[in-house]
Coordinates of C-alpha atoms and ligand atoms in Angstrom, one line a residue:
M1 CA 32.6 83.9 177.6
H2 CA 29.0 85.0 178.0
I3 CA 26.9 85.5 174.9
D4 CA 23.4 87.1 174.9
I5 CA 21.2 86.7 171.8
I6 CA 18.1 88.7 171.1
S7 CA 15.6 86.8 168.8
V8 CA 11.9 86.7 167.9
I9 CA 12.2 82.9 167.5
P10 CA 14.3 81.7 170.4
E11 CA 13.3 78.1 169.7
L12 CA 15.5 78.2 166.6
L13 CA 18.6 78.5 168.7
E14 CA 17.9 75.7 171.2
S15 CA 19.0 72.6 169.4
P16 CA 22.2 73.9 167.7
L17 CA 23.6 75.0 171.1
S18 CA 22.5 72.0 173.2
H19 CA 24.7 69.2 171.9
S20 CA 28.2 68.0 171.5
I21 CA 31.0 70.6 172.0
M22 CA 28.6 73.5 172.6
Q23 CA 26.9 71.6 175.4
R24 CA 30.2 70.5 176.9
A25 CA 31.5 74.1 176.8
Q26 CA 28.4 75.2 178.8
D27 CA 28.6 72.3 181.2
K28 CA 32.2 73.1 182.0
G29 CA 31.2 76.7 182.7
L30 CA 33.5 78.0 179.9
L31 CA 30.6 79.4 177.8
S32 CA 27.2 80.6 178.8
V33 CA 24.6 81.5 176.2
A34 CA 21.3 83.2 177.0
V35 CA 18.6 83.7 174.4
H36 CA 16.2 86.5 175.0
D37 CA 12.7 86.6 173.4
L38 CA 12.2 90.1 171.9
R39 CA 8.5 89.6 172.1
T40 CA 8.8 90.1 175.9
Y41 CA 9.6 93.7 175.1
G42 CA 6.9 94.0 172.4
L43 CA 4.4 96.8 172.3
G44 CA 0.8 96.7 173.2
K45 CA -1.5 93.7 173.8
H46 CA -0.1 91.9 170.9
R47 CA 3.5 92.5 171.9
S48 CA 4.2 93.9 168.5
V49 CA 7.9 94.0 167.4
D50 CA 7.5 95.2 163.8
D51 CA 5.7 97.6 161.6
Y52 CA 5.3 98.7 157.9
Q53 CA 8.3 100.6 156.5
F54 CA 8.2 104.3 155.9
G55 CA 8.2 105.2 152.2
G56 CA 6.3 102.1 151.3
G57 CA 7.4 98.7 150.0
A58 CA 6.8 95.1 150.9
G59 CA 8.0 93.6 154.1
M60 CA 8.0 94.6 157.8
V61 CA 10.7 96.3 159.7
M62 CA 11.6 95.6 163.3
R63 CA 10.8 98.6 165.5
C64 CA 13.2 100.6 167.6
E65 CA 11.4 100.5 171.0
P66 CA 11.4 96.8 171.8
L67 CA 15.0 96.4 170.6
A68 CA 16.1 99.4 172.6
A69 CA 14.4 98.1 175.7
A70 CA 15.9 94.7 175.3
I71 CA 19.4 96.0 174.7
D72 CA 19.2 98.6 177.6
D73 CA 18.1 95.8 179.9
L74 CA 21.0 93.6 178.9
Q75 CA 23.6 96.3 178.9
A76 CA 22.7 97.2 182.4
R77 CA 24.0 93.8 183.5
G78 CA 27.4 94.4 182.1
E79 CA 29.5 95.9 179.2
Y80 CA 29.7 94.2 175.9
D81 CA 32.9 93.8 173.9
E82 CA 30.7 94.0 170.8
I83 CA 27.0 94.5 170.0
I84 CA 26.6 92.5 166.8
Y85 CA 23.8 92.7 164.3
L86 CA 23.5 89.7 162.0
T87 CA 22.7 90.8 158.5
P88 CA 23.5 89.8 154.9
D89 CA 24.9 93.3 154.3
G90 CA 27.4 93.0 157.2
Q91 CA 31.1 92.2 156.9
T92 CA 31.8 88.6 155.9
Y93 CA 32.5 86.4 158.9
D94 CA 35.6 84.3 158.8
Q95 CA 38.0 82.4 161.1
R96 CA 40.1 85.5 161.7
R97 CA 37.0 87.2 163.1
A98 CA 36.1 84.1 165.1
N99 CA 39.6 84.1 166.7
R100 CA 39.4 87.8 167.6
L101 CA 35.9 87.5 169.1
S102 CA 36.8 84.4 171.1
L103 CA 39.3 86.6 173.1
G104 CA 36.4 88.7 174.5
T105 CA 34.2 88.1 177.6
R106 CA 30.7 89.3 176.6
L107 CA 29.0 89.5 173.3
L108 CA 25.5 90.6 172.3
L109 CA 24.0 89.2 169.1
I110 CA 20.9 90.7 167.5
C111 CA 18.9 88.5 165.1
G112 CA 16.9 90.4 162.5
H113 CA 13.8 89.2 160.7
Y114 CA 11.5 90.4 157.9
K115 CA 13.2 93.4 156.1
G116 CA 15.6 93.9 159.0
I117 CA 15.8 96.3 161.9
D118 CA 15.2 100.0 162.0
Q119 CA 18.4 101.8 160.9
R120 CA 18.4 103.9 164.0
I121 CA 19.1 100.9 166.2
R122 CA 22.1 100.1 164.0
D123 CA 23.3 103.7 164.4
A124 CA 22.7 104.0 168.1
Y125 CA 23.8 100.6 169.5
V126 CA 25.4 98.2 167.0
T127 CA 29.2 98.1 167.0
L128 CA 29.7 95.3 164.4
E129 CA 27.6 94.0 161.5
L130 CA 28.3 90.5 160.3
S131 CA 27.1 88.3 157.5
I132 CA 28.0 84.6 157.3
G133 CA 28.1 84.5 153.5
D134 CA 26.6 85.7 150.2
Y135 CA 23.1 84.3 150.4
V136 CA 20.0 85.3 152.2
L137 CA 18.6 83.5 155.3
S138 CA 15.1 84.1 156.7
G139 CA 16.5 85.4 159.9
G140 CA 19.7 85.9 161.9
E141 CA 19.3 82.9 164.2
L142 CA 21.1 80.3 162.1
A143 CA 23.9 82.8 161.6
A144 CA 24.0 83.4 165.3
A145 CA 24.3 79.7 165.9
V146 CA 27.2 79.5 163.4
I147 CA 29.0 82.4 165.2
V148 CA 28.4 81.0 168.7
D149 CA 29.7 77.5 167.7
S150 CA 32.8 78.8 165.9
I151 CA 33.7 81.1 168.8
G152 CA 32.8 78.6 171.5
R153 CA 35.1 75.9 170.3
L154 CA 38.0 78.3 170.3
I155 CA 37.7 79.0 174.1
P156 CA 40.7 77.3 175.8
G157 CA 39.6 74.1 177.5
V158 CA 36.4 73.6 175.4
I159 CA 38.1 71.1 173.0
N160 CA 39.9 68.4 175.0
D161 CA 42.8 68.0 172.6
E162 CA 44.0 71.6 172.6
T163 CA 45.9 71.1 169.4
S164 CA 42.8 70.0 167.6
A165 CA 41.2 73.4 167.1
L166 CA 44.6 74.7 165.9
T167 CA 44.8 72.1 163.1
D168 CA 41.4 72.9 161.6
S169 CA 41.0 74.0 158.1
F170 CA 41.6 77.8 157.9
Q171 CA 43.4 78.1 161.2
D172 CA 46.7 78.4 159.4
D173 CA 45.1 79.6 156.2
L174 CA 45.3 76.1 154.7
L175 CA 42.5 73.5 154.3
A176 CA 42.8 70.4 156.5
P177 CA 44.5 67.2 155.0
P178 CA 42.5 64.0 154.4
V179 CA 41.9 61.8 157.4
Y180 CA 41.3 58.0 157.7
T181 CA 40.3 55.5 160.3
R182 CA 39.8 51.7 160.4
P183 CA 39.7 49.5 158.5
A184 CA 43.0 50.0 156.7
E185 CA 41.4 48.7 153.5
W186 CA 37.8 49.2 152.5
R187 CA 36.3 48.1 149.2
G188 CA 39.7 47.9 147.8
R189 CA 40.7 51.4 148.9
K190 CA 43.8 51.5 151.0
V191 CA 44.8 54.1 153.6
P192 CA 48.0 55.8 152.5
E193 CA 50.9 53.7 153.6
I194 CA 52.7 56.5 155.4
L195 CA 49.9 56.8 158.0
L196 CA 50.3 53.2 159.1
G197 CA 54.1 53.3 159.7
G198 CA 54.3 55.3 162.9
N199 CA 57.0 57.7 161.6
F200 CA 55.5 60.8 163.0
P201 CA 57.8 63.4 161.5
A202 CA 57.2 61.8 158.1
I203 CA 53.4 61.8 158.8
E204 CA 53.5 65.4 159.8
S205 CA 55.3 66.5 156.5
W206 CA 52.9 64.3 154.5
R207 CA 49.9 66.1 156.1
E208 CA 51.4 69.5 155.4
E209 CA 52.0 68.6 151.8
Q210 CA 48.4 67.3 151.5
A211 CA 47.0 70.4 153.1
L212 CA 49.0 72.6 150.7
N213 CA 48.0 70.5 147.6
R214 CA 44.3 70.5 148.6
T215 CA 44.4 74.3 149.2
R216 CA 46.1 74.9 145.8
E217 CA 43.5 72.8 144.1
R218 CA 40.4 74.0 145.9
R219 CA 41.1 77.4 147.4
P220 CA 44.1 79.0 145.7
D221 CA 42.7 82.3 146.9
L222 CA 43.8 81.4 150.5
L223 CA 47.5 81.1 149.5
P224 CA 49.9 84.1 149.5
P225 CA 50.9 85.1 146.0
G226 CA 53.6 82.8 144.7
E227 CA 52.8 79.7 146.8
Ligands
LIG1 CL1 23.8 87.2 159.3 N1 21.4 87.1 158.3 C1 20.6 86.8 157.3 N2 19.3 87.1 157.4 N3 21.0 86.3 156.1 C2 22.3 86.0 156.0 C3 23.2 86.3 157.0 C4 22.8 86.9 158.1 N4 24.4 86.0 156.5 C5 24.2 85.5 155.3 N5 22.9 85.5 155.0

């Protein structure tokens, strides 16, 4: 999987993608992420990427020309499965979408700033608009990091224990059950007896039951009607 990201603040994307599982995915050659500084394509001496909006109103809008130049450049290197614009008015991102996107080979993510990007770029290039939730971020970079992380960890071979990604919360539309590690007793609080016994079928059904209870309590909206 190769992911290109267009941003006016590429530094924002460095750290989240340079550690832990994301770093390992890149080291193993299973994921490559390239962040492209939009300012490189900016106009004039000041490499301008934004301007006042037609019709008036506070806030700048990201101009067409630099974005088009950046996208054209990148598209010339290969076809994208999706050209994604990150925006609070996009479709809400979820695990189902992450699963689907992880099956592709090339993605382009466009991070907006200020009031967003000129509508004509959305009309001309963008194939999918995504939001990561109902709140407003200062720019698309943190959302892009969320999307790259959630997709990257689904690529086969990225997580050592292949079953691990499959048992995450949401992967089967249930929240994950509680987990414990040593010591078996801490400040008078004991690890549930069942987990210490080594009866793996019994442990498995305990976990399923816990996952179901937790989902009923916290996120009944995830359950099919009647469950
Ligand atoms: Cl993708 N971008 C911005 N700027 N804010 C958001 C978002 C995206 N998703 C939720 N809030």
